[in-house]
Short mmCIF file of C-alpha atoms and ligand atoms in Angstrom, two decimals:
data_model
loop_
_atom_site.label_atom_id
_atom_site.label_comp_id
_atom_site.label_asym_id
_atom_site.label_seq_id
_atom_site.Cartn_x
_atom_site.Cartn_y
_atom_site.Cartn_z
CA MET A 1 -0.06 0.37 0.11
CA ASN A 2 1.29 2.84 -0.71
CA VAL A 3 1.66 5.47 1.81
CA ILE A 4 1.24 8.97 -1.05
CA ASP A 5 0.21 8.89 -4.73
CA ILE A 6 0.95 11.50 -6.35
CA GLN A 7 -0.56 11.32 -10.09
CA GLY A 8 0.36 14.42 -12.90
CA ALA A 9 -0.32 16.53 -9.99
CA THR A 10 1.16 20.57 -11.27
CA LYS A 11 0.78 23.66 -9.37
CA VAL A 12 1.02 27.44 -10.81
CA PHE A 13 -0.04 30.35 -8.31
CA ASN A 14 -1.90 33.16 -9.31
CA PRO A 15 -2.48 31.89 -12.91
CA GLY A 16 -3.68 34.03 -15.79
CA ARG A 17 -2.35 36.97 -13.53
CA SER A 18 0.74 39.11 -14.40
CA ASN A 19 2.37 37.53 -10.83
CA GLN A 20 1.59 33.63 -12.21
CA VAL A 21 4.11 30.80 -10.84
CA GLU A 22 4.49 27.83 -12.58
CA ALA A 23 5.70 26.15 -9.28
CA LEU A 24 5.39 22.22 -9.68
CA ALA A 25 5.28 20.72 -13.29
CA GLU A 26 4.15 17.08 -13.76
CA ILE A 27 4.60 15.60 -10.07
CA ASP A 28 4.47 11.61 -9.86
CA LEU A 29 5.69 10.32 -6.84
CA ALA A 30 4.90 7.34 -5.28
CA VAL A 31 5.93 6.88 -1.41
CA GLU A 32 5.85 3.69 0.46
CA HIS A 33 4.44 2.98 4.16
CA GLY A 34 7.96 3.51 6.07
CA GLU A 35 10.00 5.31 3.49
CA PHE A 36 12.08 8.09 5.03
CA ILE A 37 11.83 11.01 2.10
CA THR A 38 14.01 13.45 1.67
CA LEU A 39 13.29 16.35 -0.79
CA ILE A 40 16.38 18.49 -1.49
CA GLY A 41 16.91 20.61 -4.44
CA PRO A 42 17.57 24.86 -4.92
CA SER A 43 15.23 27.76 -3.04
CA GLY A 44 12.07 28.19 -5.17
CA CYS A 45 12.21 24.59 -6.54
CA GLY A 46 9.20 23.92 -4.89
CA LYS A 47 9.81 21.31 -2.08
CA SER A 48 7.72 23.38 0.37
CA THR A 49 4.62 23.61 -2.02
CA LEU A 50 4.82 19.65 -3.03
CA LEU A 51 4.98 19.19 0.94
CA ARG A 52 2.02 21.64 0.79
CA LEU A 53 0.16 19.66 -1.84
CA ILE A 54 1.14 16.14 0.22
CA ALA A 55 -0.68 18.09 2.97
CA SER A 56 -3.56 19.30 1.32
CA LEU A 57 -3.03 22.91 2.54
CA ILE A 58 -2.73 24.11 -1.03
CA SER A 59 -4.46 21.65 -3.96
CA PRO A 60 -3.02 21.01 -7.13
CA SER A 61 -3.59 22.75 -10.44
CA THR A 62 -4.38 19.58 -12.01
CA GLY A 63 -3.42 16.01 -11.29
CA SER A 64 -4.15 13.79 -8.19
CA VAL A 65 -2.76 13.71 -4.59
CA GLN A 66 -3.37 10.59 -2.58
CA VAL A 67 -2.72 10.09 0.59
CA ASN A 68 -3.14 6.74 2.53
CA ASP A 69 -5.91 5.64 -0.78
CA LYS A 70 -8.12 8.71 -0.19
CA PRO A 71 -8.46 12.39 -1.45
CA ALA A 72 -5.33 14.36 0.59
CA GLU A 73 -8.20 16.58 2.03
CA GLN A 74 -9.91 13.22 3.59
CA ALA A 75 -6.35 12.29 4.76
CA ARG A 76 -6.34 15.50 6.52
CA LEU A 77 -9.53 16.03 7.84
CA ASP A 78 -9.09 12.50 9.32
CA ARG A 79 -5.43 14.09 10.66
CA ASP A 80 -3.95 11.56 8.90
CA TYR A 81 -0.23 13.42 8.97
CA GLY A 82 1.70 15.41 11.49
CA MET A 83 3.47 18.87 10.34
CA ALA A 84 6.40 20.29 11.35
CA PHE A 85 8.60 23.71 9.84
CA GLN A 86 11.26 25.31 10.03
CA THR A 87 9.99 27.88 12.33
CA ALA A 88 8.83 26.04 15.51
CA GLY A 89 5.40 27.71 15.41
CA LEU A 90 5.29 27.30 19.35
CA PHE A 91 1.95 28.89 20.94
CA ASP A 92 3.58 31.37 22.91
CA TRP A 93 1.19 31.43 25.16
CA ARG A 94 0.68 27.89 25.83
CA THR A 95 3.32 26.18 28.32
CA VAL A 96 5.46 23.81 26.98
CA THR A 97 2.63 20.89 27.65
CA LYS A 98 -0.33 22.77 26.52
CA ASN A 99 1.44 22.89 23.30
CA ILE A 100 2.01 19.48 23.08
CA GLU A 101 -1.53 19.10 23.88
CA LEU A 102 -3.06 21.11 21.24
CA PRO A 103 -3.88 18.29 18.26
CA LEU A 104 -4.54 15.74 20.68
CA GLU A 105 -7.49 18.54 22.08
CA LEU A 106 -8.61 18.84 18.64
CA MET A 107 -9.37 15.51 18.06
CA GLY A 108 -11.25 15.40 21.42
CA TRP A 109 -8.40 13.71 23.76
CA SER A 110 -9.76 13.11 27.42
CA LYS A 111 -8.11 15.01 29.83
CA GLY A 112 -6.27 12.22 31.83
CA ASP A 113 -4.87 10.67 28.40
CA ARG A 114 -3.62 14.29 26.60
CA ARG A 115 -1.64 15.03 29.90
CA ARG A 116 -0.48 11.21 29.66
CA ARG A 117 0.82 11.37 25.88
CA ALA A 118 1.96 14.94 26.23
CA SER A 119 4.65 13.84 29.10
CA GLU A 120 5.33 10.62 27.29
CA MET A 121 6.27 13.10 24.18
CA LEU A 122 8.53 15.45 26.26
CA GLU A 123 10.39 11.95 27.82
CA LEU A 124 10.99 11.31 24.04
CA VAL A 125 12.38 14.57 23.30
CA LYS A 126 14.49 14.60 26.37
CA LEU A 127 12.67 17.48 27.99
CA SER A 128 10.74 16.52 30.75
CA GLU A 129 11.63 18.97 33.11
CA PHE A 130 10.67 21.98 30.61
CA ALA A 131 7.12 21.04 30.76
CA LYS A 132 5.80 23.17 32.81
CA HIS A 133 7.61 26.34 30.60
CA HIS A 134 6.25 29.00 28.20
CA PRO A 135 8.25 28.39 24.72
CA ASN A 136 10.15 31.61 24.93
CA GLU A 137 12.19 30.61 28.16
CA LEU A 138 13.74 27.87 25.71
CA SER A 139 16.63 27.70 22.99
CA GLY A 140 15.89 27.25 19.48
CA GLY A 141 16.85 23.89 19.50
CA MET A 142 14.60 23.06 22.32
CA GLN A 143 11.62 24.67 20.32
CA GLN A 144 12.41 22.58 17.53
CA ARG A 145 11.89 19.40 19.45
CA VAL A 146 8.43 20.61 21.23
CA ALA A 147 7.20 20.85 17.64
CA ILE A 148 8.35 17.40 17.01
CA ALA A 149 7.26 16.37 19.71
CA ARG A 150 3.97 17.91 18.36
CA ALA A 151 4.12 16.64 15.52
CA LEU A 152 4.07 12.87 16.47
CA ALA A 153 2.15 12.97 19.94
CA PHE A 154 -1.09 11.46 18.05
CA SER A 155 1.02 9.11 16.07
CA PRO A 156 0.55 9.98 12.91
CA SER A 157 0.40 7.26 10.00
CA LEU A 158 2.98 10.48 7.84
CA LEU A 159 4.99 12.97 8.66
CA LEU A 160 5.95 16.15 6.91
CA MET A 161 8.57 18.40 7.71
CA ASP A 162 10.16 21.31 6.04
CA GLU A 163 12.89 21.97 6.75
CA PRO A 164 12.85 21.57 10.65
CA PHE A 165 16.17 21.39 11.78
CA GLY A 166 17.29 24.19 9.59
CA ALA A 167 18.01 26.85 12.85
CA LEU A 168 19.88 24.47 15.45
CA ASP A 169 23.47 24.26 15.35
CA GLU A 170 25.72 21.87 13.61
CA MET A 171 25.77 19.88 17.41
CA THR A 172 22.05 19.92 18.01
CA ARG A 173 21.05 19.10 14.32
CA GLU A 174 22.51 15.89 14.77
CA HIS A 175 21.87 15.01 17.43
CA MET A 176 18.40 15.61 16.73
CA GLN A 177 18.85 13.86 13.22
CA ASP A 178 19.48 10.76 15.82
CA GLU A 179 16.15 11.39 18.01
CA LEU A 180 14.33 11.82 14.86
CA LEU A 181 15.57 8.28 13.08
CA ARG A 182 14.68 6.73 16.74
CA ILE A 183 11.57 8.00 16.84
CA TRP A 184 11.29 7.17 12.56
CA LYS A 185 11.84 3.78 13.48
CA GLU A 186 9.89 2.80 16.78
CA THR A 187 6.75 4.43 15.54
CA GLY A 188 7.76 2.84 12.30
CA THR A 189 5.86 5.96 10.16
CA THR A 190 6.55 7.04 6.74
CA VAL A 191 8.69 10.85 6.85
CA VAL A 192 8.56 13.25 3.89
CA PHE A 193 12.11 15.57 4.75
CA VAL A 194 12.67 18.99 3.05
CA THR A 195 15.97 19.80 3.52
CA HIS A 196 19.00 21.88 1.92
CA SER A 197 21.50 19.67 3.57
CA ILE A 198 23.38 16.65 1.31
CA PRO A 199 24.95 15.42 4.35
CA GLU A 200 21.54 15.55 6.22
CA ALA A 201 19.27 14.06 3.59
CA VAL A 202 21.99 11.07 3.31
CA TYR A 203 22.33 10.55 6.52
CA LEU A 204 18.08 10.65 7.64
CA SER A 205 16.83 9.26 4.06
CA THR A 206 16.01 5.74 2.82
CA ARG A 207 15.22 7.83 -0.58
CA VAL A 208 16.43 11.32 -2.27
CA LEU A 209 14.69 13.07 -4.23
CA VAL A 210 16.66 15.90 -5.95
CA MET A 211 14.43 18.83 -7.33
CA SER A 212 15.27 20.48 -10.23
CA PRO A 213 13.82 24.62 -10.45
CA ARG A 214 11.30 26.60 -12.62
CA PRO A 215 8.97 24.34 -12.85
CA GLY A 216 9.52 22.17 -9.90
CA THR A 217 10.52 18.63 -11.10
CA ILE A 218 11.36 15.41 -9.26
CA ALA A 219 15.21 15.67 -11.21
CA SER A 220 16.77 11.58 -10.06
CA ASN A 221 15.59 9.55 -7.46
CA ILE A 222 18.45 8.25 -5.45
CA SER A 223 17.66 4.62 -3.16
CA VAL A 224 20.48 5.13 -0.06
CA SER A 225 20.71 1.71 2.04
CA LEU A 226 23.13 2.18 4.54
CA GLY A 227 21.89 0.45 7.30
CA ASP A 228 21.51 1.43 10.80
CA ARG A 229 22.60 4.99 11.25
CA SER A 230 25.04 5.41 14.11
CA ALA A 231 27.65 8.21 14.80
CA ALA A 232 30.14 5.45 12.75
CA THR A 233 28.06 6.20 9.74
CA ARG A 234 28.88 9.65 9.57
CA ASP A 235 32.35 8.71 8.27
CA ASP A 236 31.90 6.04 6.34
CA PRO A 237 33.13 5.44 2.84
CA ALA A 238 29.62 4.52 1.53
CA PHE A 239 28.02 7.95 3.32
CA PHE A 240 31.06 9.37 1.39
CA LYS A 241 29.86 7.99 -2.28
CA LYS A 242 26.19 9.06 -1.22
CA VAL A 243 26.86 12.24 -0.71
CA THR A 244 29.24 12.86 -3.63
CA GLU A 245 25.95 11.19 -6.21
CA VAL A 246 23.53 13.32 -4.46
CA ARG A 247 25.73 16.26 -4.93
CA ILE A 248 26.63 15.44 -8.65
CA ALA A 249 22.97 15.36 -9.73
CA LEU A 250 22.43 18.63 -7.72
CA ARG A 251 25.19 20.70 -9.77
CA GLU A 252 22.73 19.42 -12.32
CA VAL A 253 19.65 20.67 -11.95
CA GLU A 254 21.42 24.14 -10.08
CA GLU A 255 22.73 24.83 -14.04
CA MET B 1 2.26 41.52 44.18
CA ASN B 2 3.89 41.14 40.73
CA ALA B 3 1.70 43.29 38.99
CA LEU B 4 2.83 45.65 41.04
CA LYS B 5 6.18 45.59 40.41
CA GLY B 6 7.62 49.01 37.65
CA PHE B 7 5.02 51.01 40.01
CA SER B 8 7.79 52.96 41.82
CA ALA B 9 9.87 54.54 39.74
CA PRO B 10 7.15 56.35 38.29
CA VAL B 11 5.46 56.92 41.54
CA ALA B 12 9.16 58.39 42.79
CA ALA B 13 9.90 60.63 39.56
CA GLY B 14 6.03 62.47 40.48
CA VAL B 15 7.11 63.09 43.77
CA VAL B 16 10.28 64.75 42.60
CA LEU B 17 8.22 66.59 40.50
CA PHE B 18 5.63 68.11 42.60
CA GLY B 19 8.67 68.54 45.07
CA VAL B 20 10.65 70.78 42.37
CA TRP B 21 7.43 72.59 41.21
CA GLN B 22 6.86 73.51 44.90
CA GLY B 23 10.24 74.80 46.09
CA VAL B 24 10.64 76.89 42.31
CA LEU B 25 7.14 78.62 42.91
CA SER B 26 8.10 79.55 46.32
CA LEU B 27 11.21 80.50 45.61
CA PHE B 28 9.98 82.66 42.73
CA ASN B 29 6.18 82.94 42.53
CA PRO B 30 5.11 83.15 46.00
CA GLU B 31 1.64 84.62 45.77
CA GLY B 32 1.09 81.36 43.20
CA PHE B 33 -0.57 83.67 40.16
CA VAL B 34 -1.54 81.67 37.00
CA LEU B 35 0.39 78.84 38.51
CA PRO B 36 -0.69 77.66 41.85
CA ALA B 37 1.57 75.37 44.22
CA PRO B 38 0.77 71.71 44.79
CA SER B 39 -0.14 72.64 48.21
CA GLU B 40 -2.60 75.11 47.05
CA ILE B 41 -4.30 72.96 44.85
CA VAL B 42 -4.25 70.05 47.30
CA GLY B 43 -5.61 72.14 49.95
CA ALA B 44 -8.37 73.37 47.15
CA LEU B 45 -9.18 69.86 46.58
CA ILE B 46 -9.91 68.91 50.25
CA ASP B 47 -11.52 72.35 50.79
CA ASN B 48 -14.44 71.37 47.93
CA TRP B 49 -13.69 67.52 47.75
CA ASP B 50 -17.54 66.78 47.62
CA GLU B 51 -17.25 69.07 44.82
CA VAL B 52 -14.64 67.46 42.77
CA TYR B 53 -15.52 64.09 44.02
CA HIS B 54 -18.75 64.31 42.61
CA GLY B 55 -17.90 65.70 39.73
CA ALA B 56 -14.98 62.89 38.74
CA ARG B 57 -17.98 60.30 39.20
CA ILE B 58 -19.69 62.19 36.46
CA THR B 59 -16.62 62.67 34.20
CA GLY B 60 -15.21 59.20 35.31
CA PHE B 61 -19.28 57.16 34.13
CA VAL B 62 -18.58 59.01 30.85
CA VAL B 63 -14.71 58.28 30.23
CA VAL B 64 -15.14 54.21 31.48
CA SER B 65 -19.15 54.24 29.55
CA GLY B 66 -17.50 55.88 26.34
CA LEU B 67 -14.77 53.71 27.17
CA VAL B 68 -16.10 50.23 27.46
CA ALA B 69 -18.86 51.10 24.32
CA GLY B 70 -15.67 52.03 22.13
CA ILE B 71 -13.28 49.26 22.83
CA ILE B 72 -16.70 46.73 22.52
CA LEU B 73 -17.31 47.89 18.93
CA GLY B 74 -13.61 48.34 18.37
CA ILE B 75 -13.27 44.44 18.94
CA ILE B 76 -16.68 43.40 17.21
CA ALA B 77 -15.65 45.67 13.77
CA ALA B 78 -11.61 43.97 14.17
CA LEU B 79 -13.72 40.05 14.35
CA LEU B 80 -15.69 41.31 11.61
CA VAL B 81 -13.55 42.83 9.66
CA THR B 82 -11.33 39.72 10.17
CA ARG B 83 -13.44 37.02 9.03
CA PHE B 84 -15.57 38.80 6.89
CA ARG B 85 -13.96 40.50 3.43
CA THR B 86 -16.68 42.35 2.45
CA ALA B 87 -17.52 43.69 5.92
CA ASN B 88 -13.54 44.34 5.57
CA GLU B 89 -13.90 46.23 2.22
CA THR B 90 -16.87 48.19 4.04
CA ILE B 91 -15.72 48.78 7.56
CA THR B 92 -12.34 49.71 6.78
CA PRO B 93 -12.60 52.82 4.31
CA LEU B 94 -15.27 54.41 6.83
CA ALA B 95 -13.36 53.65 10.10
CA VAL B 96 -10.38 55.40 8.23
CA ALA B 97 -12.10 58.85 6.79
CA ILE B 98 -14.07 59.24 10.29
CA ASN B 99 -10.26 58.99 11.66
CA ALA B 100 -9.84 61.99 9.86
CA ILE B 101 -12.40 63.74 11.14
CA PRO B 102 -11.19 65.48 13.69
CA ILE B 103 -13.60 64.17 16.46
CA ILE B 104 -12.73 66.90 19.17
CA ALA B 105 -14.49 68.94 16.92
CA LEU B 106 -17.65 67.67 16.56
CA ALA B 107 -18.36 67.83 20.35
CA PRO B 108 -21.01 71.33 19.83
CA ILE B 109 -22.33 69.38 16.99
CA PHE B 110 -22.73 66.41 19.19
CA ASN B 111 -24.09 68.72 21.91
CA ASN B 112 -26.86 69.41 19.34
CA TRP B 113 -27.89 66.49 18.77
CA PHE B 114 -28.25 65.20 22.05
CA GLY B 115 -28.88 67.92 23.64
CA LEU B 116 -26.77 70.42 26.24
CA THR B 117 -27.15 69.12 28.84
CA SER B 118 -27.30 65.16 27.95
CA PRO B 119 -23.72 63.26 28.89
CA ARG B 120 -24.36 61.20 26.16
CA SER B 121 -22.67 63.71 23.24
CA ASN B 122 -19.39 63.66 25.76
CA GLN B 123 -19.48 59.75 25.82
CA ALA B 124 -20.35 59.43 22.43
CA ILE B 125 -16.68 61.16 21.41
CA VAL B 126 -14.97 59.37 24.03
CA VAL B 127 -16.68 55.95 22.14
CA ALA B 128 -15.50 57.91 17.98
CA LEU B 129 -11.71 58.30 19.93
CA VAL B 130 -11.29 54.49 21.39
CA PHE B 131 -12.83 52.69 19.03
CA PHE B 132 -10.01 53.83 16.20
CA PRO B 133 -6.72 52.81 17.71
CA ILE B 134 -8.81 49.92 18.86
CA PHE B 135 -10.10 48.22 15.89
CA ILE B 136 -6.94 49.34 13.83
CA ASN B 137 -4.20 47.53 16.16
CA THR B 138 -7.14 44.52 16.71
CA THR B 139 -7.03 44.03 13.43
CA ARG B 140 -3.49 43.87 12.88
CA GLY B 141 -3.07 41.38 16.09
CA LEU B 142 -5.48 39.54 15.12
CA THR B 143 -4.49 39.09 11.31
CA GLN B 144 -0.97 39.05 11.45
CA VAL B 145 -0.43 35.70 12.50
CA ASP B 146 2.73 33.58 11.60
CA ARG B 147 1.79 31.83 8.14
CA SER B 148 2.76 28.45 9.70
CA GLN B 149 0.67 28.32 12.87
CA ILE B 150 -2.45 28.69 10.80
CA GLU B 151 -1.05 25.65 8.66
CA LEU B 152 -0.11 23.95 11.72
CA MET B 153 -3.97 24.02 12.75
CA GLU B 154 -5.54 23.90 9.41
CA SER B 155 -3.22 20.57 8.79
CA TYR B 156 -5.04 19.40 12.34
CA ALA B 157 -8.85 20.75 10.52
CA ALA B 158 -9.51 22.94 12.96
CA SER B 159 -12.36 24.67 11.81
CA ARG B 160 -12.28 28.53 11.07
CA SER B 161 -13.66 29.28 14.40
CA ARG B 162 -11.34 27.24 16.46
CA ILE B 163 -8.46 28.36 14.69
CA THR B 164 -9.68 32.00 16.20
CA ARG B 165 -10.21 31.31 19.08
CA GLU B 166 -6.74 29.68 19.73
CA VAL B 167 -4.27 31.80 17.53
CA ARG B 168 -5.73 34.80 16.14
CA ILE B 169 -6.83 36.04 19.61
CA PRO B 170 -4.49 35.25 21.79
CA ASN B 171 -2.06 36.83 18.84
CA ALA B 172 -4.01 39.93 19.08
CA MET B 173 -3.84 40.51 22.88
CA PRO B 174 -0.78 42.62 22.85
CA PHE B 175 -1.70 44.72 20.27
CA PHE B 176 -5.07 45.26 21.95
CA PHE B 177 -3.28 45.92 25.64
CA THR B 178 -0.89 48.65 23.58
CA ALA B 179 -3.90 50.65 21.96
CA LEU B 180 -5.97 50.21 25.18
CA LYS B 181 -3.33 52.49 27.05
CA LEU B 182 -3.48 54.61 24.63
CA ALA B 183 -7.19 54.54 24.53
CA THR B 184 -7.59 55.31 28.92
CA SER B 185 -5.46 58.27 28.29
CA LEU B 186 -7.47 59.85 25.28
CA ALA B 187 -10.71 58.59 26.64
CA VAL B 188 -10.10 60.98 29.85
CA ILE B 189 -8.83 63.75 27.82
CA ALA B 190 -11.70 63.25 25.12
CA ALA B 191 -14.79 63.52 27.71
CA ILE B 192 -13.38 66.35 29.47
CA VAL B 193 -13.10 68.58 26.70
CA ALA B 194 -16.22 67.12 25.54
CA GLU B 195 -17.63 69.31 28.53
CA TYR B 196 -16.26 72.45 28.15
CA PHE B 197 -18.85 72.76 25.48
CA GLY B 198 -21.56 70.75 27.34
CA GLY B 199 -23.15 67.89 28.90
CA ARG B 200 -23.58 67.39 32.35
CA GLN B 201 -22.89 71.26 34.56
CA ASP B 202 -21.67 69.41 37.35
CA ALA B 203 -18.74 67.03 35.62
CA LEU B 204 -15.09 68.12 36.07
CA GLY B 205 -15.12 69.76 32.36
CA PRO B 206 -17.50 72.56 33.55
CA MET B 207 -15.53 72.84 37.18
CA ILE B 208 -12.34 73.73 34.94
CA THR B 209 -14.14 76.42 32.56
CA GLN B 210 -16.22 77.66 35.38
CA SER B 211 -13.32 78.22 38.21
CA ALA B 212 -10.60 79.32 35.38
CA GLY B 213 -13.37 81.85 34.66
CA LEU B 214 -13.09 82.94 37.88
CA THR B 215 -10.01 83.40 37.73
CA ARG B 216 -10.10 80.42 40.96
CA TYR B 217 -6.88 78.66 39.29
CA ASP B 218 -6.04 76.60 42.15
CA GLU B 219 -9.79 74.98 42.03
CA ALA B 220 -9.36 74.72 38.48
CA TRP B 221 -6.58 72.23 38.93
CA ALA B 222 -7.98 70.43 41.73
CA ALA B 223 -10.03 69.51 38.77
CA VAL B 224 -7.26 68.68 36.45
CA LEU B 225 -5.73 66.63 39.30
CA ALA B 226 -9.23 64.49 39.63
CA GLY B 227 -8.80 63.99 36.14
CA THR B 228 -5.62 63.19 36.12
CA ALA B 229 -6.42 60.52 38.74
CA ILE B 230 -8.72 58.96 36.71
CA GLY B 231 -6.64 58.31 33.99
CA ALA B 232 -4.01 57.21 36.52
CA VAL B 233 -6.48 54.95 37.73
CA LEU B 234 -7.65 53.25 34.39
CA TYR B 235 -3.83 53.25 33.15
CA PHE B 236 -3.01 51.59 36.18
CA ALA B 237 -6.71 49.15 35.92
CA VAL B 238 -5.04 48.08 31.89
CA LEU B 239 -1.77 47.29 33.40
CA VAL B 240 -2.94 44.64 36.27
CA ILE B 241 -5.48 43.37 33.85
CA GLU B 242 -2.65 43.26 30.74
CA ARG B 243 -0.86 40.91 33.53
CA LEU B 244 -3.52 39.36 34.49
CA ALA B 245 -4.79 37.85 31.12
CA MET B 246 -1.70 37.56 29.34
CA PRO B 247 1.30 35.93 31.42
CA TRP B 248 3.57 34.54 28.99
CA HIS B 249 3.92 38.10 27.77
CA SER B 250 5.34 39.71 30.87
CA LEU B 251 7.56 36.96 30.74
CA ILE B 252 9.15 38.14 27.01
CA ARG B 253 9.24 41.53 28.57
CA ALA B 254 11.43 40.03 32.08
CA ARG B 255 13.81 38.48 29.64
CA ILE B 256 14.30 41.47 27.18
CA ASP B 257 14.26 43.36 30.24
CA GLU B 258 17.30 41.95 32.02
CA PRO B 259 20.45 43.52 31.29
N1 LIG C 1 1.24 31.57 -2.15
C1 LIG C 1 1.96 31.48 -3.19
N2 LIG C 1 1.50 32.05 -3.54
C2 LIG C 1 2.83 32.13 -4.79
N3 LIG C 1 3.57 32.17 -5.29
C3 LIG C 1 3.89 30.84 -4.00
C4 LIG C 1 3.12 30.91 -3.90
N4 LIG C 1 4.49 29.33 -2.47
C5 LIG C 1 5.42 29.35 -3.04
N5 LIG C 1 5.16 29.98 -4.38
C6 LIG C 1 6.27 29.96 -5.71
O1 LIG C 1 6.43 28.56 -6.16
C7 LIG C 1 7.79 28.57 -6.34
C8 LIG C 1 8.34 27.50 -5.28
O2 LIG C 1 7.92 28.02 -3.82
P1 LIG C 1 8.37 26.94 -2.45
O3 LIG C 1 8.12 27.71 -1.24
O4 LIG C 1 7.85 25.43 -2.63
O5 LIG C 1 10.05 26.76 -2.94
P2 LIG C 1 11.03 26.08 -2.37
O6 LIG C 1 11.52 25.13 -2.86
O7 LIG C 1 10.53 25.18 -0.56
O8 LIG C 1 11.68 27.14 -1.58
P3 LIG C 1 13.44 27.18 -0.12
O9 LIG C 1 13.79 26.37 -0.23
O10 LIG C 1 13.47 28.57 -0.37
O11 LIG C 1 12.05 27.02 0.60
C9 LIG C 1 8.59 29.71 -5.89
O12 LIG C 1 9.24 30.21 -7.36
C10 LIG C 1 7.25 30.99 -5.09
O13 LIG C 1 7.79 31.76 -4.95
MG1 LIG C 2 10.39 26.23 1.73
#
């Protein structure tokens, strides 16, 4: 069963007007259950647009987007996926716990269940001591971890992430990558992850999709099979080989 | 107690100001002509306490009722404008046009509409002056929301009204309170100036004009002092409500204020 099935999807913003943008051209993409897909490509090539299409935050100009064998719109209404963005997008007026509970509140979970799940998620991202803090008392990296905990709180079958680690320093970033992989393995979710970092893409994914700009298309599809990741993976020659392969593919689309 | 933090400095500044005022006058202008010393003003306030207190209650009622009505109308208009495109297209230009009118200049005309001794005209002036900053700022706060926060709520299939409640309204709170602090001082000024032209004759405004006309400046100043007290009490009340309504916000400020 495919978690994501995109057929001939295009996206044109402001059609017929002077500021018309052809953001995506004829995207075909099938993502299987349990895959970890990263989208990489030059700025403005349509990565966020593709992610928004999958999330049904925007609708395709032509073509179809199916998630979990139903139209993406229905998947959104069924709350089949969790999302995390480059900016943590936490609500300052809610405590850390309350931020994580937000999707659960919207889904009508009982107070006790929400509390229990929020504290589990906080343990997962190692922020239990900060449960009662407000987001503005946390560092950027900690906020991002809360955002990820929030995205995972209701165990969505699909996780959509748009440069979630973009604002983090290198050490925190690597730590978060390992956390994300651990969670991915533990929960068996499917992930679509947007990044600008080639090593990050290779380290995380089972498959890297390199996109080319104007209009956005998937230029190459690079499978990555490096086995279980660990600190040693980052020094593995096979890892570097993949990094080079993605870099060459990217260089081609940039020209 | 936390809500009181930060008020000691302005109080100290006030004490110093009045001390200097009193000192300079006693040195250079012992007759207290035109500008009476603080001690004389306080004396006039005590001598005319019943009258001034009564006037302050009349004016205070105009201020508070006008403020409340202006706030409610401003918030309703802001919510409508954010929610409905047609409301936006009709209310916003209208509000901008109304704001271009020097509203206080309408006081004599309003008196004509509502009756020369009716406080309604003064209330109307206060409402009109309060409405605009509340409307504009609240609208800004309701619409200038982080896009990813809205998308996040949409990704949870949250309804429009839920998004308004969970995201837009809390986001608008700091904008609203900024406008409210501006509006409280505007309301006091508007009420007293409007009273110069009409409304109840036992209010602070007429008390100021009549005392000044009879060269009883200490009494005029006593009435001004009462007006100042109304403004200060309201401003203080807004600060306290703000801190209670947005505990997270004072947290941000506390962090920024730290040296
Ligand atoms: N809401 C919108 N209205 C109009 N044009 C848009 C909109 N969103 C995106 N675009 C355009 O679509 C194109 C792709 O944008 P998109 O945000 O998907 O790029 P991206 O690959 O995510 O870039 P980046 O790496 O910088 O985040 C850009 O040319 C952009 O200007
Ligand atoms: Mg993007």
